[in-house]
Amino acid sequence: MFEKRGTVLSKFEELANEFKDLHGAAPRIFSAPGRVNLIGEHTDYNEGFVMPAAINFSTAVAVAGREDRTIVIQSDQFADRAELDLDKPPSQGTHHWSDYPFGVAIKLEEAGCRLRGANLLIKSNVPIGAGLSSSAAIEVSTALALLDNSGLTTDRLELAKNCQKAENEFVGARSGIMDQFIACFGAEGHALMLDCRSLESTPLPIPDGVKLVVCNTMVKHQLAGGEYNKRRAECEAGVRVLSPHLPKTASLRDVTLADLESYRAELPEVVYRRCRHIVTENDRVLRAADALRSSDLQTFGKLMAESHQSLRDDYEVSCRELDLMVGFANEVEGTIGARMTGGGFGGCTINLVAADRVDAFREHVSARYTKAVGRNPEVYVCTAATAAARVQ
Ligand code: GLA
């Protein structure tokens, strides 16, 4: 809620008012959540398992139609506005923040959705570059806004896939489906266990008395984008070596640890370790889902710890700040599990913390991190939120 001219306005009312001031029309507003991933990192593009939850940080897009076929976009997080002529779509992004929403518009058109021109105004509180999927939040909210503005609807799964395509083909990040999927299908109070091959998902309730605490290291190392695509290529290299021996292997999803050990000698050492992370992480997600179903939080926390180690040592996507943050979390009584979350190289950790220990956790981790790194971390106590929707 924001205070304005003596009245208390919801963030959506405030966005609607700003839109009216800019464009002279009352908008409709669509919102999509960011996400945190409890376990299952870098497994999505290997057709494996992930366990994300949508969070109560979101991106809202206000929309109203235009007479032409231009999309004009502005955001509260960036000073410049951008325009896209739907009749002259570029084939690639330009490394501008508008690549995400414009990529979505272009991919929707390629999928046969004839879009009307639109004015869009975006307001978001999903931290950018923090690994909480601000990009999927902007993609999915924009997609819903543009479709509605054109009198169109689409299947949610198709919508998630088109948003992923925008990121893969237009932005140039070869990301998996996890972030767009959870923005489209998140369920309040639940994480989703998602099979990234079948795209079937099962809601798993977040147990009472446990909080999802996200710690932002406030660093994002430059390597992030290039290294992400490199990891994906290394996994594909592993499949190329293994599949002649294991004919049913379409992706690392199909490989067991025993398979991997059998052909270890044929794999470059780095590729072997990348594959080992994926194979063991898939197994951890399955065991974590069982643990959550049977309220075995101790096992869940142990699996989170193993996931972090594997991401640090085998997949090499952690960094000093993430490792420190996880270490400090583990010093607090009441921490059930702690690990990096998202793509890595900075960004956030996810911590499951006993509800009555959250204040002590925040104090301890913040003080220890600030002293060690010289930066104040941000700590967000999140709730598992619902999927993208029209909100006004
Ligand atoms: C990013 C990508 C996701 C996923 C994670 C790592 O968030 O967008 O598809 O690969 O990294 O698990």
PDB file of C-alpha atoms in Angstrom, residues 10-11 14 32 42 45-46 100 124 138 155 186 202 211 222 227 249 320 322 325 329 338 361 366 377-378:
ATOM      1  CA  SER A  10      -3.407  -0.094  -3.329  1.00  0.00           C
ATOM      2  CA  LYS A  11      -0.417  -0.482  -5.601  1.00  0.00           C
ATOM      3  CA  GLU A  14      -1.742   3.798  -7.912  1.00  0.00           C
ATOM      4  CA  ALA A  32       2.526 -12.164 -12.353  1.00  0.00           C
ATOM      5  CA  HIS A  42      19.540 -26.308 -13.532  1.00  0.00           C
ATOM      6  CA  TYR A  45      16.559 -27.701 -19.252  1.00  0.00           C
ATOM      7  CA  ASN A  46      17.627 -31.322 -18.752  1.00  0.00           C
ATOM      8  CA  TYR A 100      11.484  -9.390 -22.487  1.00  0.00           C
ATOM      9  CA  SER A 124       7.322  -4.274 -10.176  1.00  0.00           C
ATOM     10  CA  ILE A 138       7.377  -9.360 -16.765  1.00  0.00           C
ATOM     11  CA  ASP A 155      -3.975 -22.047 -22.829  1.00  0.00           C
ATOM     12  CA  GLY A 186       1.743 -21.167  -8.822  1.00  0.00           C
ATOM     13  CA  THR A 202       1.841 -31.599  -8.160  1.00  0.00           C
ATOM     14  CA  LYS A 211       8.816 -19.657   6.594  1.00  0.00           C
ATOM     15  CA  GLN A 222      28.924 -10.561 -14.762  1.00  0.00           C
ATOM     16  CA  GLU A 227      28.051 -19.227 -18.078  1.00  0.00           C
ATOM     17  CA  THR A 249      18.798 -41.441 -23.333  1.00  0.00           C
ATOM     18  CA  ARG A 320      31.763 -16.599  -2.339  1.00  0.00           C
ATOM     19  CA  LEU A 322      26.266 -17.220  -1.721  1.00  0.00           C
ATOM     20  CA  MET A 325      25.227 -16.540   3.181  1.00  0.00           C
ATOM     21  CA  ALA A 329      22.197 -19.357   7.839  1.00  0.00           C
ATOM     22  CA  ALA A 338      19.689 -23.293   3.209  1.00  0.00           C
ATOM     23  CA  PHE A 361      17.713 -15.577  11.710  1.00  0.00           C
ATOM     24  CA  SER A 366      22.455  -9.785   8.233  1.00  0.00           C
ATOM     25  CA  PRO A 377      21.882  -7.995   2.480  1.00  0.00           C
ATOM     26  CA  GLU A 378      18.131  -7.776   1.954  1.00  0.00           C
TER      27      GLU A 378
END
